[in-house]
PDB file of N, CA and C in Angstrom:
ATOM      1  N   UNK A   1      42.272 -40.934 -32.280  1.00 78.00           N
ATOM      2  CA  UNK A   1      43.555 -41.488 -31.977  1.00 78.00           C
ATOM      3  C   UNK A   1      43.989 -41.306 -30.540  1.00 78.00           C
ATOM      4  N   UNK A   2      43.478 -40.306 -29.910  1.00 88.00           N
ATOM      5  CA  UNK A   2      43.547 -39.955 -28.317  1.00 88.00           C
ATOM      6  C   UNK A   2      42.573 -41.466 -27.245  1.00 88.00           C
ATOM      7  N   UNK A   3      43.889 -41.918 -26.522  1.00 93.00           N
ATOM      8  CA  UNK A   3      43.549 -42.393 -25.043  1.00 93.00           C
ATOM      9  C   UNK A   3      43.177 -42.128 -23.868  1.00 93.00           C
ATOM     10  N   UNK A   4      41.895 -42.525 -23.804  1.00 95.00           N
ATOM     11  CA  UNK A   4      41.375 -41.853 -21.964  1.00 95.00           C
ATOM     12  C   UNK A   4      41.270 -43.207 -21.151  1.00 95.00           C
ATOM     13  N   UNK A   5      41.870 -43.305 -19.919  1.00 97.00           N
ATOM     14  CA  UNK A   5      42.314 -44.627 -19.518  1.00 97.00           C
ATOM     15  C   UNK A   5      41.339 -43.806 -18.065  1.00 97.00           C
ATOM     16  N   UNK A   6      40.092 -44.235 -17.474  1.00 97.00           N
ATOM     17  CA  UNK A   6      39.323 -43.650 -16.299  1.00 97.00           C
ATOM     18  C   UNK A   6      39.496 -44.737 -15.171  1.00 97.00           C
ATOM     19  N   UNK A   7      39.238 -43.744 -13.923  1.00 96.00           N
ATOM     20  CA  UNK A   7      39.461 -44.737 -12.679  1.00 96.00           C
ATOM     21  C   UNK A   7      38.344 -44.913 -12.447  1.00 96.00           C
ATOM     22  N   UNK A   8      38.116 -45.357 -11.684  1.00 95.00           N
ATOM     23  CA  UNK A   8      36.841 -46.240 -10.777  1.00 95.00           C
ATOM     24  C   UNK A   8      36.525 -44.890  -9.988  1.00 95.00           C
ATOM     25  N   UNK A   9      34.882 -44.870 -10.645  1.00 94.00           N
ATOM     26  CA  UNK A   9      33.706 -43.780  -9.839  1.00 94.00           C
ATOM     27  C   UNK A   9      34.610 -42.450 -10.942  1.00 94.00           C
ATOM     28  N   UNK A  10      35.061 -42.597 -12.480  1.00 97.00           N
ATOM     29  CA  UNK A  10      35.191 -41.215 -12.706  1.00 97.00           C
ATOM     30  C   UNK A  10      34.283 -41.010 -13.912  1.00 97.00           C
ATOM     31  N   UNK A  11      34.257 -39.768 -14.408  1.00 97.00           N
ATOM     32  CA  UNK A  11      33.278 -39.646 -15.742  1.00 97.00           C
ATOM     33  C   UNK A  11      34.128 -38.868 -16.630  1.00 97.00           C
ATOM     34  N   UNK A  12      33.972 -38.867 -17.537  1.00 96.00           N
ATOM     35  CA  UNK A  12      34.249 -38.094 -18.583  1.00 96.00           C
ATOM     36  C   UNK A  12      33.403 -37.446 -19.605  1.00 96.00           C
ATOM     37  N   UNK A  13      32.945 -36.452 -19.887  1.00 96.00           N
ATOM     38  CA  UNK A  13      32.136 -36.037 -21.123  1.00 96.00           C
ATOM     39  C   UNK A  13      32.709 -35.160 -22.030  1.00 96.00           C
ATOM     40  N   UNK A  14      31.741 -35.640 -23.817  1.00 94.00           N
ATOM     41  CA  UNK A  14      32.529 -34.509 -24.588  1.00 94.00           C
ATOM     42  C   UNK A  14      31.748 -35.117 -25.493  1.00 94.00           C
ATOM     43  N   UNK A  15      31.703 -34.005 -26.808  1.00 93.00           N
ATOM     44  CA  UNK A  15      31.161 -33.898 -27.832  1.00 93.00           C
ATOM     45  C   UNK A  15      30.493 -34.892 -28.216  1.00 93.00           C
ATOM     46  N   UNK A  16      29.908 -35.069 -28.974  1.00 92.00           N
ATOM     47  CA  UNK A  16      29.759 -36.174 -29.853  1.00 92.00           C
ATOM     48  C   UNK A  16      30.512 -36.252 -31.184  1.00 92.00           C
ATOM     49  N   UNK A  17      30.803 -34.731 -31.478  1.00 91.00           N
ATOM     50  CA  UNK A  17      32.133 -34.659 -32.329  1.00 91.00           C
ATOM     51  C   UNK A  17      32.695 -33.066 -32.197  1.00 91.00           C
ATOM     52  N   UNK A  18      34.204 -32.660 -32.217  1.00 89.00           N
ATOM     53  CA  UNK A  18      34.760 -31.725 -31.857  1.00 89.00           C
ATOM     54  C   UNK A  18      34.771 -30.925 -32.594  1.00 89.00           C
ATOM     55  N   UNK A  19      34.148 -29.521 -32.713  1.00 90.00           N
ATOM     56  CA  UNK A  19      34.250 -28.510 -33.480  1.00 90.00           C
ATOM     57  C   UNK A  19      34.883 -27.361 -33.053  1.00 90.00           C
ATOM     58  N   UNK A  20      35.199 -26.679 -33.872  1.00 91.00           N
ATOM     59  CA  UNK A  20      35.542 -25.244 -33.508  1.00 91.00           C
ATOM     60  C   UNK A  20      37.423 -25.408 -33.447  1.00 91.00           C
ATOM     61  N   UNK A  21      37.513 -24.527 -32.304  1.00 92.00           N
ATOM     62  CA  UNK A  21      39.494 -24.597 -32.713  1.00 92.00           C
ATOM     63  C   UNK A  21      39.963 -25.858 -31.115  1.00 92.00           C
ATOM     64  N   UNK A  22      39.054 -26.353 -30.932  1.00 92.00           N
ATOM     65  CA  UNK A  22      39.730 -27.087 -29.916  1.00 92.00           C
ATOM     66  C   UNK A  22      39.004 -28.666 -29.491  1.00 92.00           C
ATOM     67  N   UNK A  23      39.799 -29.500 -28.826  1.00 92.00           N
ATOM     68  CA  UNK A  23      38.778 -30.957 -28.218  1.00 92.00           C
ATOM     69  C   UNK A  23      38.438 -30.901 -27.205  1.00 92.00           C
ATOM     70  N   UNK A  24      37.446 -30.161 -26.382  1.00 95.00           N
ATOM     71  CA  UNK A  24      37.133 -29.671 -25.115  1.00 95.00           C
ATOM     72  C   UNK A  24      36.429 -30.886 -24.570  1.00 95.00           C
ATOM     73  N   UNK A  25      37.008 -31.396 -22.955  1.00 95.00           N
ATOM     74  CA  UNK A  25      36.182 -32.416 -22.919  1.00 95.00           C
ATOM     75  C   UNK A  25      36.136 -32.239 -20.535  1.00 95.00           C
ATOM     76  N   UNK A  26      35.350 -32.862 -20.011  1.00 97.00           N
ATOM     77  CA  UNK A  26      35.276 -32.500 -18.777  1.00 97.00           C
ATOM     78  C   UNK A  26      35.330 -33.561 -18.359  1.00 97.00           C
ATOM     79  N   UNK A  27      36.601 -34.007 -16.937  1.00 97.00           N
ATOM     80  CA  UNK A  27      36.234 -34.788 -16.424  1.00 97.00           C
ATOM     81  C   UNK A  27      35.930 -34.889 -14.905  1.00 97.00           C
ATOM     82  N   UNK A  28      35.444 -35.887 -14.135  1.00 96.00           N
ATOM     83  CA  UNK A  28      35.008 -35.944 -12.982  1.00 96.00           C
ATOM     84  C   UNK A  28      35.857 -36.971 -12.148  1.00 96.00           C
ATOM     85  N   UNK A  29      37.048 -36.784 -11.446  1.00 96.00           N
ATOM     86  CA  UNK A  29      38.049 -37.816 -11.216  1.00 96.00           C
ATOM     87  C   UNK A  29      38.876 -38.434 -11.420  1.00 96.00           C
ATOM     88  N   UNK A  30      39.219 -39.130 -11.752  1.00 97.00           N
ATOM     89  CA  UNK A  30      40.681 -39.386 -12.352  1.00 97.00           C
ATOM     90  C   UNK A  30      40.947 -39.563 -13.610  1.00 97.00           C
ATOM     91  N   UNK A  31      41.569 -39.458 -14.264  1.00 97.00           N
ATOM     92  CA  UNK A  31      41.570 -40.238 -15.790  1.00 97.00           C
ATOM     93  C   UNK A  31      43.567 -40.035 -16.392  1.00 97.00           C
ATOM     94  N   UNK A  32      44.127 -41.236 -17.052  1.00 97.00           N
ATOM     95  CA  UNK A  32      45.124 -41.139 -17.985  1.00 97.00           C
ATOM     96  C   UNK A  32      44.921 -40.896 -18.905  1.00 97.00           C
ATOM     97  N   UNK A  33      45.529 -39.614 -19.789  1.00 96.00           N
ATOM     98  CA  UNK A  33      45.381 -39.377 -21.146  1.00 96.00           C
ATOM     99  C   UNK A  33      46.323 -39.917 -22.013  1.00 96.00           C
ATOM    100  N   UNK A  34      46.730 -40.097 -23.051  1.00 94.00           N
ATOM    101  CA  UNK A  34      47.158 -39.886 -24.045  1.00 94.00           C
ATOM    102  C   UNK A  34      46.941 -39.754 -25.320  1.00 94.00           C
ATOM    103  N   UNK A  35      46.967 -37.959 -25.721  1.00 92.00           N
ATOM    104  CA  UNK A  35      46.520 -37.166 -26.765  1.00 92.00           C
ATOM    105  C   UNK A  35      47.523 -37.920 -28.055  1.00 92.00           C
ATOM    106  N   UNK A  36      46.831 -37.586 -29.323  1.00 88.00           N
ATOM    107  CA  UNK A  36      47.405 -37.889 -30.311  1.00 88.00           C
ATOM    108  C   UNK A  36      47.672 -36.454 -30.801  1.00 88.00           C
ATOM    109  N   UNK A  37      48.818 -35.986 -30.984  1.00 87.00           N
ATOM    110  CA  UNK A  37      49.129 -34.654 -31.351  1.00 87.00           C
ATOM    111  C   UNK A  37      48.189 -33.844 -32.950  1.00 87.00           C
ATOM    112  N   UNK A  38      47.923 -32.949 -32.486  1.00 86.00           N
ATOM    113  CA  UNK A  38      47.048 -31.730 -33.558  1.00 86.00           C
ATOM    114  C   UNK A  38      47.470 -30.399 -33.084  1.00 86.00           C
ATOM    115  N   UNK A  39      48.521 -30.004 -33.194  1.00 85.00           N
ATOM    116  CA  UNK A  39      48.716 -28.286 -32.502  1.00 85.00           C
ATOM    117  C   UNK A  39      47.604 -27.343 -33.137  1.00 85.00           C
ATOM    118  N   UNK A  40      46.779 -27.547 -34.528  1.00 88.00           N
ATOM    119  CA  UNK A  40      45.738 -26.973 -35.080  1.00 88.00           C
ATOM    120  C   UNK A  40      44.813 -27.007 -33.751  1.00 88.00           C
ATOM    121  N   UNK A  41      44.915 -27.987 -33.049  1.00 90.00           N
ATOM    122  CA  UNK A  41      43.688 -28.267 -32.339  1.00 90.00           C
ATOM    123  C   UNK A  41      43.335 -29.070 -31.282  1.00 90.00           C
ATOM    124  N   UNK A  42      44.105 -28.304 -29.967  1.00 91.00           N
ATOM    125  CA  UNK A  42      44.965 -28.970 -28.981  1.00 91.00           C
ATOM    126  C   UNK A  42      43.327 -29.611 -27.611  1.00 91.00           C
ATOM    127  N   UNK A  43      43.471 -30.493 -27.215  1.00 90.00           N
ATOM    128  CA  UNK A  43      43.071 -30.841 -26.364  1.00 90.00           C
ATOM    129  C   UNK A  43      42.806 -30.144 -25.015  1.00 90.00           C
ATOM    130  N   UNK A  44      41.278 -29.935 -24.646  1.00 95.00           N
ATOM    131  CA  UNK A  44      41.654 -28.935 -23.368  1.00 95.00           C
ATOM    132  C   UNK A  44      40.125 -29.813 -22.272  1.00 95.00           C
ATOM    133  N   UNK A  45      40.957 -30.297 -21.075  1.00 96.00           N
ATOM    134  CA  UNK A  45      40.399 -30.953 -20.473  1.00 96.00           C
ATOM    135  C   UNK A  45      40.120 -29.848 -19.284  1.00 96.00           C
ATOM    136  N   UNK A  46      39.023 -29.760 -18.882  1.00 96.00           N
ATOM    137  CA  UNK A  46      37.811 -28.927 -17.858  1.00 96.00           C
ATOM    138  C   UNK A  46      37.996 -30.176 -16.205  1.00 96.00           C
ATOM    139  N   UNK A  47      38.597 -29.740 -15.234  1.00 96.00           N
ATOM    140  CA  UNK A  47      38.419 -30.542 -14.039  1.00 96.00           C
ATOM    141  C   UNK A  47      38.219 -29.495 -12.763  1.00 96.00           C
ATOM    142  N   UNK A  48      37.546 -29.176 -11.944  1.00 93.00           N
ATOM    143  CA  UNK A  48      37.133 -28.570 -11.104  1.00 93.00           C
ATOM    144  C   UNK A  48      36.673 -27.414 -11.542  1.00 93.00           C
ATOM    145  N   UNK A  49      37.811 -26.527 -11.346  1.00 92.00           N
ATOM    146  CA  UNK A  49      37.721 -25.068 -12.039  1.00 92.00           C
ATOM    147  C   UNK A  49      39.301 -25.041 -12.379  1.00 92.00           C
ATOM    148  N   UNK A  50      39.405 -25.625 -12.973  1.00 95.00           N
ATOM    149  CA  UNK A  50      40.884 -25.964 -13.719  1.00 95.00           C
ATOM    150  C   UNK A  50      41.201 -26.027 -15.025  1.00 95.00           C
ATOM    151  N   UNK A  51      42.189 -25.500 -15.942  1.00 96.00           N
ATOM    152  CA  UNK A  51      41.543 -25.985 -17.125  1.00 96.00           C
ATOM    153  C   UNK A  51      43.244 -26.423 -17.890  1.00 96.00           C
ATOM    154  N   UNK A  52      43.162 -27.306 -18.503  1.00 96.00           N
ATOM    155  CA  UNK A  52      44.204 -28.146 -18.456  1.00 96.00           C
ATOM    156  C   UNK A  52      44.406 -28.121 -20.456  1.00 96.00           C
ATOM    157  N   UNK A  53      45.465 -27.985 -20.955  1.00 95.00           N
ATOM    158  CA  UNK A  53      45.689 -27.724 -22.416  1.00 95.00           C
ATOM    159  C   UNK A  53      46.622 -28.337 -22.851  1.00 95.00           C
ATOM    160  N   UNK A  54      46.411 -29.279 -23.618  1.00 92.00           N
ATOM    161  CA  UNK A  54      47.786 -30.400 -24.075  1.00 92.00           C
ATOM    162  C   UNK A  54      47.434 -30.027 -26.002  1.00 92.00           C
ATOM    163  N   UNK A  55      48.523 -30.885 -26.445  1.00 80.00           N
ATOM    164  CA  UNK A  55      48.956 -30.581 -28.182  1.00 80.00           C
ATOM    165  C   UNK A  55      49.116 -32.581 -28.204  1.00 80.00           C
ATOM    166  N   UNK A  56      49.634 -32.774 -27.752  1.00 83.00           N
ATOM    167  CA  UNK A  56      50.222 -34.365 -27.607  1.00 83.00           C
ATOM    168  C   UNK A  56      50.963 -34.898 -26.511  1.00 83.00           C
ATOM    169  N   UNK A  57      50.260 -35.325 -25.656  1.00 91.00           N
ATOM    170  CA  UNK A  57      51.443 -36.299 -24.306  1.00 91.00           C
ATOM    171  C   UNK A  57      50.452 -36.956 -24.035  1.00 91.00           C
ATOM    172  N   UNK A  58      51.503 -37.417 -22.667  1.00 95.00           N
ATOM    173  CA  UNK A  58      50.766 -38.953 -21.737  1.00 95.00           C
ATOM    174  C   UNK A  58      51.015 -37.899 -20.631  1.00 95.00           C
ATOM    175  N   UNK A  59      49.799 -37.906 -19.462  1.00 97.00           N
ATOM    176  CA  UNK A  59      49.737 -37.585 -18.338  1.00 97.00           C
ATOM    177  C   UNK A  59      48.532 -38.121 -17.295  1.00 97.00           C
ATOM    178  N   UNK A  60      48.551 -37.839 -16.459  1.00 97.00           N
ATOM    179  CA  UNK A  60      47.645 -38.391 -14.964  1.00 97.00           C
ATOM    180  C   UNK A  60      46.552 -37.233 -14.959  1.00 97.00           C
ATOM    181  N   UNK A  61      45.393 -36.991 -14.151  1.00 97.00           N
ATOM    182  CA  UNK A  61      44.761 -36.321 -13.669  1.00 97.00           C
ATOM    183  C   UNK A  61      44.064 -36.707 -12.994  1.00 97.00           C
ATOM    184  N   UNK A  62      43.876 -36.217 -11.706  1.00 96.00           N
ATOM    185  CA  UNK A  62      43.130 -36.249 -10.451  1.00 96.00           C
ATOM    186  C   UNK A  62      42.447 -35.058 -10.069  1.00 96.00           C
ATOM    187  N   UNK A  63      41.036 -35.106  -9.802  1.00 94.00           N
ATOM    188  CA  UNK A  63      40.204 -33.965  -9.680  1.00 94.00           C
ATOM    189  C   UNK A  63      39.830 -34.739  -8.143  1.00 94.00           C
ATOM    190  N   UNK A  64      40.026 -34.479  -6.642  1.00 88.00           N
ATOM    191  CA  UNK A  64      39.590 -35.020  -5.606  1.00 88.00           C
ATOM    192  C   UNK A  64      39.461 -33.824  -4.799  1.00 88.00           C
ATOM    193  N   UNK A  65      38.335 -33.804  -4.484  1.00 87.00           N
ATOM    194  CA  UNK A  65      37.837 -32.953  -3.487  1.00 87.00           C
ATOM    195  C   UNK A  65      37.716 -31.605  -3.647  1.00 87.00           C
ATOM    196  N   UNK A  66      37.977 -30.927  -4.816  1.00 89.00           N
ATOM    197  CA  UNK A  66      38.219 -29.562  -4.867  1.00 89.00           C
ATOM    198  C   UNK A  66      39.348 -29.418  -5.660  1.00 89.00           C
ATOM    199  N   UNK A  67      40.352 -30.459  -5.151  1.00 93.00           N
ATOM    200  CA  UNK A  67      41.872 -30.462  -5.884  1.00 93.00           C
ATOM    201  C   UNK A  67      41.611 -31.015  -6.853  1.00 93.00           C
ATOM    202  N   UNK A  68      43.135 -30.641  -7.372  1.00 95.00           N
ATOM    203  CA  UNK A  68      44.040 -30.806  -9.072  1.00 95.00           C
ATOM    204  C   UNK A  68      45.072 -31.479  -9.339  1.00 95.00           C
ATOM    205  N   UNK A  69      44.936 -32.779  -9.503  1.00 96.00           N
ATOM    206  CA  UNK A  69      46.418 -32.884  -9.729  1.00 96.00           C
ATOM    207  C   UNK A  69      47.223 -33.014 -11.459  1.00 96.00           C
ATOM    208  N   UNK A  70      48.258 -32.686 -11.392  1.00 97.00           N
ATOM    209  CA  UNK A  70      48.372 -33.138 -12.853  1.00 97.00           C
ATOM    210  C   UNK A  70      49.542 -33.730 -13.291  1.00 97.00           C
ATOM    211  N   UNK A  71      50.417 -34.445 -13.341  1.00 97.00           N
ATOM    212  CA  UNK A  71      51.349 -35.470 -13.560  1.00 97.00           C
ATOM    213  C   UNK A  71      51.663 -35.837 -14.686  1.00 97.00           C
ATOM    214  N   UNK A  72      52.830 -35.429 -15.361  1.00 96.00           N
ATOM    215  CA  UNK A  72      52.995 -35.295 -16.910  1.00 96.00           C
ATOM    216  C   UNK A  72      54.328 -36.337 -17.338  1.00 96.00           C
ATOM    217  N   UNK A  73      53.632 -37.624 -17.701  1.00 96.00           N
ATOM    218  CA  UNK A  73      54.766 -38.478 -18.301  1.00 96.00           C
ATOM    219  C   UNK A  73      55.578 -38.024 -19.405  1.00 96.00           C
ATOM    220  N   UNK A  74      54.988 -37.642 -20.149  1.00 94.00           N
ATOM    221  CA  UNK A  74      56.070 -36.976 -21.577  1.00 94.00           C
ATOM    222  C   UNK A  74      55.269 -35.738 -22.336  1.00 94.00           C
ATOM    223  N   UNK A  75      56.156 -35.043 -23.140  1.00 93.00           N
ATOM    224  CA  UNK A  75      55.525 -33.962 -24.174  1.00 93.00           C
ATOM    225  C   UNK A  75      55.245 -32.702 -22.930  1.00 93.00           C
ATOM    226  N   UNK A  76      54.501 -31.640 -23.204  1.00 92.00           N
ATOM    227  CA  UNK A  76      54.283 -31.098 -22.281  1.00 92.00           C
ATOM    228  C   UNK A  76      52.492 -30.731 -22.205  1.00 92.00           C
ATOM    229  N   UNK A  77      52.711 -29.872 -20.637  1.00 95.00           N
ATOM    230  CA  UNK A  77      50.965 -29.414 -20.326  1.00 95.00           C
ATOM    231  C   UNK A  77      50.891 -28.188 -19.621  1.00 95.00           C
ATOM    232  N   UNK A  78      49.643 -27.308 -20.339  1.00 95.00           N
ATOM    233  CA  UNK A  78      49.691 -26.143 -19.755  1.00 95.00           C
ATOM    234  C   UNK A  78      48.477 -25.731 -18.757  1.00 95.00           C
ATOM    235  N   UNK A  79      48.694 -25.958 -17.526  1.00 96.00           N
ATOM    236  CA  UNK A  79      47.737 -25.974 -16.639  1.00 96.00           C
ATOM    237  C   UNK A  79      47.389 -24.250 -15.845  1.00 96.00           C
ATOM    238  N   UNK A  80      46.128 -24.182 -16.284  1.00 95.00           N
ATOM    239  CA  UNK A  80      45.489 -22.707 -15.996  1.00 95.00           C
ATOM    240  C   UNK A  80      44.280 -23.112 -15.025  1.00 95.00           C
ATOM    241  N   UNK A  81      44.136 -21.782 -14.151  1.00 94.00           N
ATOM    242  CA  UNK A  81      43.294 -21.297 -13.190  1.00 94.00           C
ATOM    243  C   UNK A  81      43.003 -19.584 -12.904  1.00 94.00           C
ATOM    244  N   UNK A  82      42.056 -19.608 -13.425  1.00 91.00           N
ATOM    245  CA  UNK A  82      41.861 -18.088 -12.904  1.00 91.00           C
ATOM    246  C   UNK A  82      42.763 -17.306 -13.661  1.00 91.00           C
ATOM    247  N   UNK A  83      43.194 -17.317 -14.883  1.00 89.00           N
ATOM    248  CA  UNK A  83      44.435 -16.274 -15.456  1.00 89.00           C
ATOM    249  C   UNK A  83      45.532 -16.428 -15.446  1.00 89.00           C
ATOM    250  N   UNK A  84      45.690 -17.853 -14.498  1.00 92.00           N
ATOM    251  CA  UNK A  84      47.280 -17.546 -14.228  1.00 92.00           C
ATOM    252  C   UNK A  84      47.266 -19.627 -14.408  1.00 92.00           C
ATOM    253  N   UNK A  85      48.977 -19.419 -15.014  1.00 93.00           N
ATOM    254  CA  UNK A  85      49.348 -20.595 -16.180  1.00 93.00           C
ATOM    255  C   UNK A  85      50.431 -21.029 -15.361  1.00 93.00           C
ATOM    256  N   UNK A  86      50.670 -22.355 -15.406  1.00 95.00           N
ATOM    257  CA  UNK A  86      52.056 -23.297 -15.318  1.00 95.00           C
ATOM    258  C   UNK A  86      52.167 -24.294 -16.505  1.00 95.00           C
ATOM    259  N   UNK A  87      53.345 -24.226 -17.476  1.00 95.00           N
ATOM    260  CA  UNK A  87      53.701 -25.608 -17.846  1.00 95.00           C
ATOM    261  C   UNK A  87      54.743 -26.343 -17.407  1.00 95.00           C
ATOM    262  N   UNK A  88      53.553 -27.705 -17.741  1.00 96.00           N
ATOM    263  CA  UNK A  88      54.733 -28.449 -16.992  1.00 96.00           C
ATOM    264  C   UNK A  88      55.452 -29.462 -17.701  1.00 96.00           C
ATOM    265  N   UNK A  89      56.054 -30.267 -18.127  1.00 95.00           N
ATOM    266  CA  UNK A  89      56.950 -31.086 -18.922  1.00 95.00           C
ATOM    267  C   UNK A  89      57.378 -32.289 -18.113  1.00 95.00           C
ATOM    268  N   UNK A  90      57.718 -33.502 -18.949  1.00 94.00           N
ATOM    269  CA  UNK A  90      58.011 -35.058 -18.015  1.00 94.00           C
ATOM    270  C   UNK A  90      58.327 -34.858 -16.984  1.00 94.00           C
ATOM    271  N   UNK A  91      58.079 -35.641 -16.286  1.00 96.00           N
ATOM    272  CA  UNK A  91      58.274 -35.554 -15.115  1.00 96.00           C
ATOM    273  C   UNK A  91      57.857 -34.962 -13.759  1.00 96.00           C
ATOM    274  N   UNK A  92      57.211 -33.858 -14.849  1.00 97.00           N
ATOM    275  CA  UNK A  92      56.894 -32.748 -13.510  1.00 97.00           C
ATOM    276  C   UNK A  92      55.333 -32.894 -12.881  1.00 97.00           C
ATOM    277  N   UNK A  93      54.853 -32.179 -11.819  1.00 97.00           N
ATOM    278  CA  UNK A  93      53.700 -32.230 -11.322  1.00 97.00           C
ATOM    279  C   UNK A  93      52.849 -31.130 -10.728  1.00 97.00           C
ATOM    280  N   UNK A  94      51.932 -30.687 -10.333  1.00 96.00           N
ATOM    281  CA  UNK A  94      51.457 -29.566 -10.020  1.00 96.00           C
ATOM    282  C   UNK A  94      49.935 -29.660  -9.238  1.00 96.00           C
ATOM    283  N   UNK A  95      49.834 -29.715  -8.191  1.00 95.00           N
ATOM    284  CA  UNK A  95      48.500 -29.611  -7.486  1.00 95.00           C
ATOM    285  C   UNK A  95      47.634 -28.403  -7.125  1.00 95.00           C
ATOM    286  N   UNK A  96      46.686 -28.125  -7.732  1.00 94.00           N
ATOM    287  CA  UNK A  96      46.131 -26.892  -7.835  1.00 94.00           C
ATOM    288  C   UNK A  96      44.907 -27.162  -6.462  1.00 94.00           C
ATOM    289  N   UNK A  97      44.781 -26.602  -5.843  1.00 90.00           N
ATOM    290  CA  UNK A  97      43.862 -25.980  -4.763  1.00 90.00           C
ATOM    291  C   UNK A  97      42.940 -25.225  -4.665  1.00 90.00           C
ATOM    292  N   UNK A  98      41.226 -25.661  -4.393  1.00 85.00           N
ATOM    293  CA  UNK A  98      40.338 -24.586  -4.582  1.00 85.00           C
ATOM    294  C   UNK A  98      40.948 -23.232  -4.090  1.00 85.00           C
ATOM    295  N   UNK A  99      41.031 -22.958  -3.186  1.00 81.00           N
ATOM    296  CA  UNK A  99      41.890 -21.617  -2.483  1.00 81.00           C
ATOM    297  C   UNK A  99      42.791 -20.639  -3.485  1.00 81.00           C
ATOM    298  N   UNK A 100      43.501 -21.415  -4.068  1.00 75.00           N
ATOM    299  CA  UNK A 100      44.431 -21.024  -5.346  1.00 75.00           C
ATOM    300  C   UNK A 100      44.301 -20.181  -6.288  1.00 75.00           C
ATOM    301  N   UNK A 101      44.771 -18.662  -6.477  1.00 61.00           N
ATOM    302  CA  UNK A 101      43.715 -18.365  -7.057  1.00 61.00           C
ATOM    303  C   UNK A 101      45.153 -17.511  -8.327  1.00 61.00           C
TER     304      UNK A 101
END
């Protein structure tokens, strides 16, 4: 029931089917999501060294150069690096930086 909307020159990979407690999937560049909500079994998208955890929304992601971006149309997202967490909710945005730690 989940939407992956990819830009030009991006990739995406993942399962062939999702097991365990989560939908772990990696992408390479840009992509629009929109998750179909499972809090049993929340969506967790892999982009640089970033790791990005949704339940159900619509958001942006940009993996360019090292960077992170993450852009959250509705619902919310919990964006981790290295131990340390931001969520973010409509509207909001957050650019993570190799350096960033």
């Amino acid at each position: 029931g989940s939407i992956v909307t990819l830009n030009k020159n991006s990739k995406l990979s993942y399962p062939e089917k999702f097991k365990g407690k989560n939908r772990p999937v990696k992408l390479e560049g840009e992509a629009f999501f929109k998750v179909s909500p499972d809090k049993s079994k929340p969506f967790v998208i892999d982009v640089n060294d970033v790791t990005i955890t949704v339940v159900g929304t619509a958001f942006n992601v940009r993996g360019n150069k090292g960077n992170t971006e993450v852009i959250v149309e509705s619902g919310i997202v919990q964006v981790a690096k290295e131990g340390k967490m931001v969520e973010l909710k409509a509207h909001e945005k957050v650019t993570v930086q190799p350096q960033d730690t």
